CSV table of C-alpha atoms in Angstrom, one decimal:
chain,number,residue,atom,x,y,z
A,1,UNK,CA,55.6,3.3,-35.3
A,2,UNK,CA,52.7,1.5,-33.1
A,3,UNK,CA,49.8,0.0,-35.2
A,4,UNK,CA,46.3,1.3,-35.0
A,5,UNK,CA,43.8,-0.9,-33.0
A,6,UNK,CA,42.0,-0.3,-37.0
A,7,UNK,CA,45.1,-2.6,-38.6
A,8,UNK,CA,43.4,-6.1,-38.1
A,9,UNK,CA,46.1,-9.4,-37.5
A,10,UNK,CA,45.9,-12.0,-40.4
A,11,UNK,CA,42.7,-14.0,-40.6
A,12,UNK,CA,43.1,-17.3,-39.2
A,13,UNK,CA,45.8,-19.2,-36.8
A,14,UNK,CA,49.0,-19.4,-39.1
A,15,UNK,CA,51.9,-21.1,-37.0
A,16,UNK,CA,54.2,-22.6,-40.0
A,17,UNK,CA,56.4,-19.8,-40.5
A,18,UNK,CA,56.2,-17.9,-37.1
A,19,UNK,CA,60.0,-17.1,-36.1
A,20,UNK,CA,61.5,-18.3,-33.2
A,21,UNK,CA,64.2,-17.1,-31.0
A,22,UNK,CA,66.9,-19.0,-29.8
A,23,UNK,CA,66.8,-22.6,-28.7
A,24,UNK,CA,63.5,-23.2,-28.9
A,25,UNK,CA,63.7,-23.6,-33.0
A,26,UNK,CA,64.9,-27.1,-32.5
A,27,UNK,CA,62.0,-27.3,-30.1
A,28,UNK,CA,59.3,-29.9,-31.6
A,29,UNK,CA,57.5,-29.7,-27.9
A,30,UNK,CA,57.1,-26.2,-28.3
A,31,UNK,CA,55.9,-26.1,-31.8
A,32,UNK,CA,53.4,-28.9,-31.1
A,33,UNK,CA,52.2,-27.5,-28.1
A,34,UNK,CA,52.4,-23.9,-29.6
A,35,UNK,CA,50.1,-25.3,-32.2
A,36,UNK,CA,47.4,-26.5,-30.1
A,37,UNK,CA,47.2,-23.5,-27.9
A,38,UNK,CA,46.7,-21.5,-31.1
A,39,UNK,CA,43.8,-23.9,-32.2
A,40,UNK,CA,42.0,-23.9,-28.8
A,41,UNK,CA,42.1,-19.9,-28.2
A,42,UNK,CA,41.4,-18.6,-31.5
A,43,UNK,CA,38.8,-21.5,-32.7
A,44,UNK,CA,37.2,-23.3,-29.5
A,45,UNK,CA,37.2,-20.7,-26.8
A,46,UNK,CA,37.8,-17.2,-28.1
A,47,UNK,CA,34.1,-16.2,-27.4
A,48,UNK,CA,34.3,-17.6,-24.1
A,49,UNK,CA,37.7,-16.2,-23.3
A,50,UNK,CA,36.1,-12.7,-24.9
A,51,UNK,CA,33.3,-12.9,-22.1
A,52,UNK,CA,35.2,-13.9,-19.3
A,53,UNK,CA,37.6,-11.2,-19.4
A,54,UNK,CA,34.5,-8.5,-19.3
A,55,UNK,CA,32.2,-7.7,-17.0
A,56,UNK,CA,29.4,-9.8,-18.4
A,57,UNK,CA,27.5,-12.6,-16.2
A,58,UNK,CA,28.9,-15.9,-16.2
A,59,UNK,CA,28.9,-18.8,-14.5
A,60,UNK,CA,30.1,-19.2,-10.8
A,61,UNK,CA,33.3,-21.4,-11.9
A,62,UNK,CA,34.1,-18.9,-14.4
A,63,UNK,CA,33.3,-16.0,-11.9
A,64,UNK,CA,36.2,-17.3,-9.3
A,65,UNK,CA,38.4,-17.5,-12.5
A,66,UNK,CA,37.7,-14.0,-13.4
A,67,UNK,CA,38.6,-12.6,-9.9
A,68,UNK,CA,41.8,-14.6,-9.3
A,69,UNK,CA,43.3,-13.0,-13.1
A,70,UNK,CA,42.0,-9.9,-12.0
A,71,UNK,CA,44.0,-10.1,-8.6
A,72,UNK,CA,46.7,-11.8,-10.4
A,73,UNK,CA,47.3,-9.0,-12.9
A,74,UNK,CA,46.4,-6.4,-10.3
A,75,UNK,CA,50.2,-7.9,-8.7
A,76,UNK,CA,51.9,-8.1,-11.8
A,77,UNK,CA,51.2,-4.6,-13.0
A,78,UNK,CA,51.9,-3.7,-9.3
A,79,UNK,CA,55.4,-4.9,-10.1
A,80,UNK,CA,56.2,-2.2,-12.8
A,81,UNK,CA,56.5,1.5,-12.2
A,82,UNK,CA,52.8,3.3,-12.5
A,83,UNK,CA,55.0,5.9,-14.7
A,84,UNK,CA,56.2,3.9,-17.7
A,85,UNK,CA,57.1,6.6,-20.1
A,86,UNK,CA,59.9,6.1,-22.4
A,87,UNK,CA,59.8,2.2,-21.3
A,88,UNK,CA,58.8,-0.6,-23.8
A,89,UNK,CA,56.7,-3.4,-22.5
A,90,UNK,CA,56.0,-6.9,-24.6
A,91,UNK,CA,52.8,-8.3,-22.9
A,92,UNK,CA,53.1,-11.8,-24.0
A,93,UNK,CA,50.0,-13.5,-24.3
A,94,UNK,CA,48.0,-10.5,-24.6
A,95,UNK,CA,44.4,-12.3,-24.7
A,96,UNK,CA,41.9,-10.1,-25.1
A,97,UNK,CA,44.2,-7.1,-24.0
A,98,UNK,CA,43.2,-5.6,-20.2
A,99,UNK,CA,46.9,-5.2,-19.2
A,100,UNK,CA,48.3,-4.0,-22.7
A,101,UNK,CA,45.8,-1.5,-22.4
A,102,UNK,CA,46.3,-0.5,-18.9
A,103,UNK,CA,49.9,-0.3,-19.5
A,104,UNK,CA,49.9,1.8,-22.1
A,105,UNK,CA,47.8,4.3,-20.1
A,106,UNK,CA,50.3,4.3,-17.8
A,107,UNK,CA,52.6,5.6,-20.9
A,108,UNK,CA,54.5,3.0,-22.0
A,109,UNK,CA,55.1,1.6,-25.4
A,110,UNK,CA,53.2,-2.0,-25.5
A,111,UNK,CA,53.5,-4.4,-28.1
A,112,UNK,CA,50.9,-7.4,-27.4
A,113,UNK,CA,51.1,-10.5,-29.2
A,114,UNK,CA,49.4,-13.4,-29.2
A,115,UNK,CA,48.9,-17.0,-31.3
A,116,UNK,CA,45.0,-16.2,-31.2
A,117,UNK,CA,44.4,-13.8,-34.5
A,118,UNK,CA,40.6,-13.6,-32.6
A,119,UNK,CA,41.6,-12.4,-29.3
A,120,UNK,CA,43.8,-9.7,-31.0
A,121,UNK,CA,41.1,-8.6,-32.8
A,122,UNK,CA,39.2,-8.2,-30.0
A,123,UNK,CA,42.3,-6.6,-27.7
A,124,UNK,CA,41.7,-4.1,-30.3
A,125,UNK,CA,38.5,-3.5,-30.4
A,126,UNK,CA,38.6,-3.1,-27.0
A,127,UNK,CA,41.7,-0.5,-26.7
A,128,UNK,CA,39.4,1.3,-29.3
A,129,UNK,CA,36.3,1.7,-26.8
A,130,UNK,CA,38.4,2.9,-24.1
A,131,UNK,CA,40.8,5.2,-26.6
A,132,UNK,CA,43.8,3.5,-27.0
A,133,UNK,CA,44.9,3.5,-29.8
A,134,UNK,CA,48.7,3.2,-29.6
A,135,UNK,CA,49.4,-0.2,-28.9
A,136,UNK,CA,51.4,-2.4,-31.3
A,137,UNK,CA,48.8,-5.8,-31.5
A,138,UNK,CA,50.4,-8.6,-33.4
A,139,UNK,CA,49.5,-11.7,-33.8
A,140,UNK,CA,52.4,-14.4,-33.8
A,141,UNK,CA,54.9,-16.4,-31.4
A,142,UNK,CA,56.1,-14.2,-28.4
A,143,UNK,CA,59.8,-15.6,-29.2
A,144,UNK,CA,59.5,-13.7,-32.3
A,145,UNK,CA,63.4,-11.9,-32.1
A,146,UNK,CA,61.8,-9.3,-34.6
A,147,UNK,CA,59.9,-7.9,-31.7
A,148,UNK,CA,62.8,-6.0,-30.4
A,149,UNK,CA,64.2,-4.9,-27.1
A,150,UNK,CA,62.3,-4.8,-24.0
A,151,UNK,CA,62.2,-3.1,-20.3
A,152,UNK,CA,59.6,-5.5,-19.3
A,153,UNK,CA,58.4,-8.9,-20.3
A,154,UNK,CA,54.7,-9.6,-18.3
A,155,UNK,CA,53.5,-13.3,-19.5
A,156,UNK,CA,50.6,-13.9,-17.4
A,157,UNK,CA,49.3,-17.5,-17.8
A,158,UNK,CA,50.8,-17.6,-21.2
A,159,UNK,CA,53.8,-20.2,-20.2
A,160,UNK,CA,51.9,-22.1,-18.1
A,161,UNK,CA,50.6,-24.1,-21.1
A,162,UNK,CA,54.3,-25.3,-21.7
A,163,UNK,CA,56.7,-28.0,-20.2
A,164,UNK,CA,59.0,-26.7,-17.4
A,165,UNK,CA,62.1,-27.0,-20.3
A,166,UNK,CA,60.0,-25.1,-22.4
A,167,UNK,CA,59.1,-22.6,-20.3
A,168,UNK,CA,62.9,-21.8,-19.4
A,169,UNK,CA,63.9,-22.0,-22.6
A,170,UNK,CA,61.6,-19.8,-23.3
A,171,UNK,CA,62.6,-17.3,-20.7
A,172,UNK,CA,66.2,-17.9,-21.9
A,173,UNK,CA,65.2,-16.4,-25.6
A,174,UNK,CA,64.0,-13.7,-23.9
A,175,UNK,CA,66.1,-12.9,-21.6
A,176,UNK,CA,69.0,-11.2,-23.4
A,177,UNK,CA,66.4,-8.6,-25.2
A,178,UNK,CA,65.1,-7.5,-21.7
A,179,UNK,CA,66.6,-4.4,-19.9
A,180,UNK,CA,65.2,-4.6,-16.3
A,181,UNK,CA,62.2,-7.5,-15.9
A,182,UNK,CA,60.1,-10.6,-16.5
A,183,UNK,CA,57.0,-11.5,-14.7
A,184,UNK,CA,55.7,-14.4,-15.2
A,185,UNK,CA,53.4,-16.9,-13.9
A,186,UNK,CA,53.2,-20.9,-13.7
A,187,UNK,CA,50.6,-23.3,-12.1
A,188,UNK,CA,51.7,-24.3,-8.6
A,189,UNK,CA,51.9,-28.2,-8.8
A,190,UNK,CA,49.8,-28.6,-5.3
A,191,UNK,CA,48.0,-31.4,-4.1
A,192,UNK,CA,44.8,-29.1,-4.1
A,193,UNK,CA,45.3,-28.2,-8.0
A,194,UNK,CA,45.5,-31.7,-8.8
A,195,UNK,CA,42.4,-32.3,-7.0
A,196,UNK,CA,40.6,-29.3,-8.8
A,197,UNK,CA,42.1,-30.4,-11.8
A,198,UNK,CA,40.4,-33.8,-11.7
A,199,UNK,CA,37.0,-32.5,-10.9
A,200,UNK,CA,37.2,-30.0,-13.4
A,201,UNK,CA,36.7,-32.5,-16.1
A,202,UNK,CA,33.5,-33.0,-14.8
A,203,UNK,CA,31.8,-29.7,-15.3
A,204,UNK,CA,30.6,-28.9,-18.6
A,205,UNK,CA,32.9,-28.4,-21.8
A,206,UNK,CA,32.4,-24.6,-21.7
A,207,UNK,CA,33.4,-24.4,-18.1
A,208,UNK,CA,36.6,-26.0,-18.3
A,209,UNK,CA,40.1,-24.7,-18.3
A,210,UNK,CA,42.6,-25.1,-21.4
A,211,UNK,CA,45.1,-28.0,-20.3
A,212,UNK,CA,48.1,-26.3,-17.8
A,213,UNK,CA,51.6,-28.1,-16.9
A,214,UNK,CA,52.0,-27.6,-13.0
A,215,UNK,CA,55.2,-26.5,-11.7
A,216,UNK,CA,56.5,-27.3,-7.5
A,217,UNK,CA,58.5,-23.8,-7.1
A,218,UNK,CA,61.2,-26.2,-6.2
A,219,UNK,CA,61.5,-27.5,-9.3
A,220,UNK,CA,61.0,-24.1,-11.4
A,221,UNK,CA,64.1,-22.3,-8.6
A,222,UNK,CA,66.4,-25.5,-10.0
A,223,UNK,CA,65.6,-25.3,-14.1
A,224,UNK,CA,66.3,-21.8,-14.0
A,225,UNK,CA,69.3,-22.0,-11.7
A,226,UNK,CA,71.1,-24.3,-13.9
A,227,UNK,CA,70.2,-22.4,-17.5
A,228,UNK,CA,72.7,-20.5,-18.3
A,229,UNK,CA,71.4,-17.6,-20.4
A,230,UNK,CA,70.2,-16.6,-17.1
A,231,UNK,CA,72.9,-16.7,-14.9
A,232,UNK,CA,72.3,-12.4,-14.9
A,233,UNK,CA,69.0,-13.1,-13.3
A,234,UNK,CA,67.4,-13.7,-10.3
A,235,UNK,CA,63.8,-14.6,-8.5
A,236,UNK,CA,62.9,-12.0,-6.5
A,237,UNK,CA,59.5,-12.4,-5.4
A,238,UNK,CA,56.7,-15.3,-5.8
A,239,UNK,CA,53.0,-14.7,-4.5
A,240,UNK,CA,50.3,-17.5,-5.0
A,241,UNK,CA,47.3,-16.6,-6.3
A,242,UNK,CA,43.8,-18.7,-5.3
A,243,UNK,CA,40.0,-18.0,-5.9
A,244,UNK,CA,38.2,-21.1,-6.6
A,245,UNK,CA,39.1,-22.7,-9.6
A,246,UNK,CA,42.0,-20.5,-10.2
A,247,UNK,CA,45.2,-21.3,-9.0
A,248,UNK,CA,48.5,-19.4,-10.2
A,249,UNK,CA,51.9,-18.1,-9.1
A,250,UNK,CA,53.4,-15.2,-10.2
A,251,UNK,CA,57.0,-14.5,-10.2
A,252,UNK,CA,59.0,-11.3,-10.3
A,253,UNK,CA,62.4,-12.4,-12.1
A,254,UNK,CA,65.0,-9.2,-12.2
A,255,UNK,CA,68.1,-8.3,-13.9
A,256,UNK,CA,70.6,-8.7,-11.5
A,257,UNK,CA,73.2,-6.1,-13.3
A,258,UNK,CA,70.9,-3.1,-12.5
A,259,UNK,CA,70.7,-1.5,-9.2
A,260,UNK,CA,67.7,-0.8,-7.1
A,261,UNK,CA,67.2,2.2,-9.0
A,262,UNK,CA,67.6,0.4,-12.1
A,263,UNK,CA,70.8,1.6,-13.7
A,264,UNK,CA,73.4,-0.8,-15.0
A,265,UNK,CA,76.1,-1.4,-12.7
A,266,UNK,CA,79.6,-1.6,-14.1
């Protein structure tokens, strides 16, 4: 049974404890990092993170920020079926909960988690305005095995926070609980994002990004070629996302025992 958006997450960032799937228990670079993405969303920027992902003014960094997510989950969500009845979607790293919510008006079963109790709260509050109220909000590690069974895994700008081993490790605990496919993005490791990020740490506190791990495509195309636990998968489709101080890359990794029409093959 989904939770109501009026079933509030725990009070307060709470990490000892969370399960994790897989691998990544004996993970300490996970768990550290884990534990400081928690901190910075749900204590130091949930307020900002609350008004970039609306429609109220903000500043022209932050404005170039808020188009390139909206263009980059305008081609994530443009990578599932509009009709998602009957399909169950884990949108990992839900933030403040656009996608979770579009997603489940396009009829599927969503369950959004993420590390920030505060940004659940307000992916709820704001799947209440608009009348969702179906959506299974949790707040906890993504890797959580209790989650379930999936059709499709979206993680927009949620691994990108993580080491490259992490991040396919990651993938790898995931992997063998989804049916059809992940879609993901990293940071592109580009000459120009190392620029930007250098200047970045001059603009104010408030305008700055939380800390990313860039990724060459290369080198992402090699990690998950050699993990095993994905041997059943494949990359089929990257598309670079830029508007000024945003710079992202999604990719569209696929199940490679279902057909084109999404039935198993034998």
């Amino acid at each position: 049974m989904a939770t109501s958006v009026n079933d509030s997450p725990t009070p307060g960032p709470s990490f000892e404890g969370t399960p994790l799937g897989g691998s990544h228990a004996a993970s300490v670079s996970y768990r550290e990092r884990r534990a400081w993405i928690g901190e910075y969303f749900d204590r130091t920027a949930a307020e900002a993170w609350k008004t970039l992902t609306s429609d109220a003014p903000v500043s022209r960094v932050r404005a170039s920020v808020r188009a390139g997510r909206d263009r980059m989950r305008s081609t994530l969500l443009g990578w599932v079926p509009p009709e998602l009845h009957g399909k169950r979607v884990l949108d990992a790293g839900c933030g403040t909960g656009t996608a979770s919510i579009e997603l489940a008006q396009r009829g599927a079963e969503v369950v959004a988690i993420d590390l920030s109790p505060t940004l659940v709260q307000h992916a709820q509050e704001r799947a209440e305005e608009q009348g969702v109220y179906d959506i299974d909000f949790r707040s906890g590690d993504m890797l959580d095995p209790s989650l379930g069974s999936f059709d499709y895994v979206i993680a927009m700008d949620s691994i990108i926070h993580y080491e490259l081993d992490d991040m396919i490790r990651a993938l790898a605990t995931l992997a063998p609980r989804v049916r059809d496919r992940m879609l993901i993005t990293v940071a592109p490791r580009t000459p120009m994002l190392s620029v930007m990020r250098a200047v970045g740490k001059l603009f104010p506190r408030g305008d700055r990004s939380p800390s990313i791990v860039p990724v060459s495509e290369s080198a992402f195309r090699k990690a998950f070629g050699a993990q095993p636990v994905l041997d059943s998968w494949g990359m089929v489709a990257t598309r670079h996302i830029e508007s000024g101080f945003y710079r992202s890359m999604a990719i569209h990794l696929q199940n490679a025992t279902l057909d084109a029409h999404g039935a198993r093959r034998s």
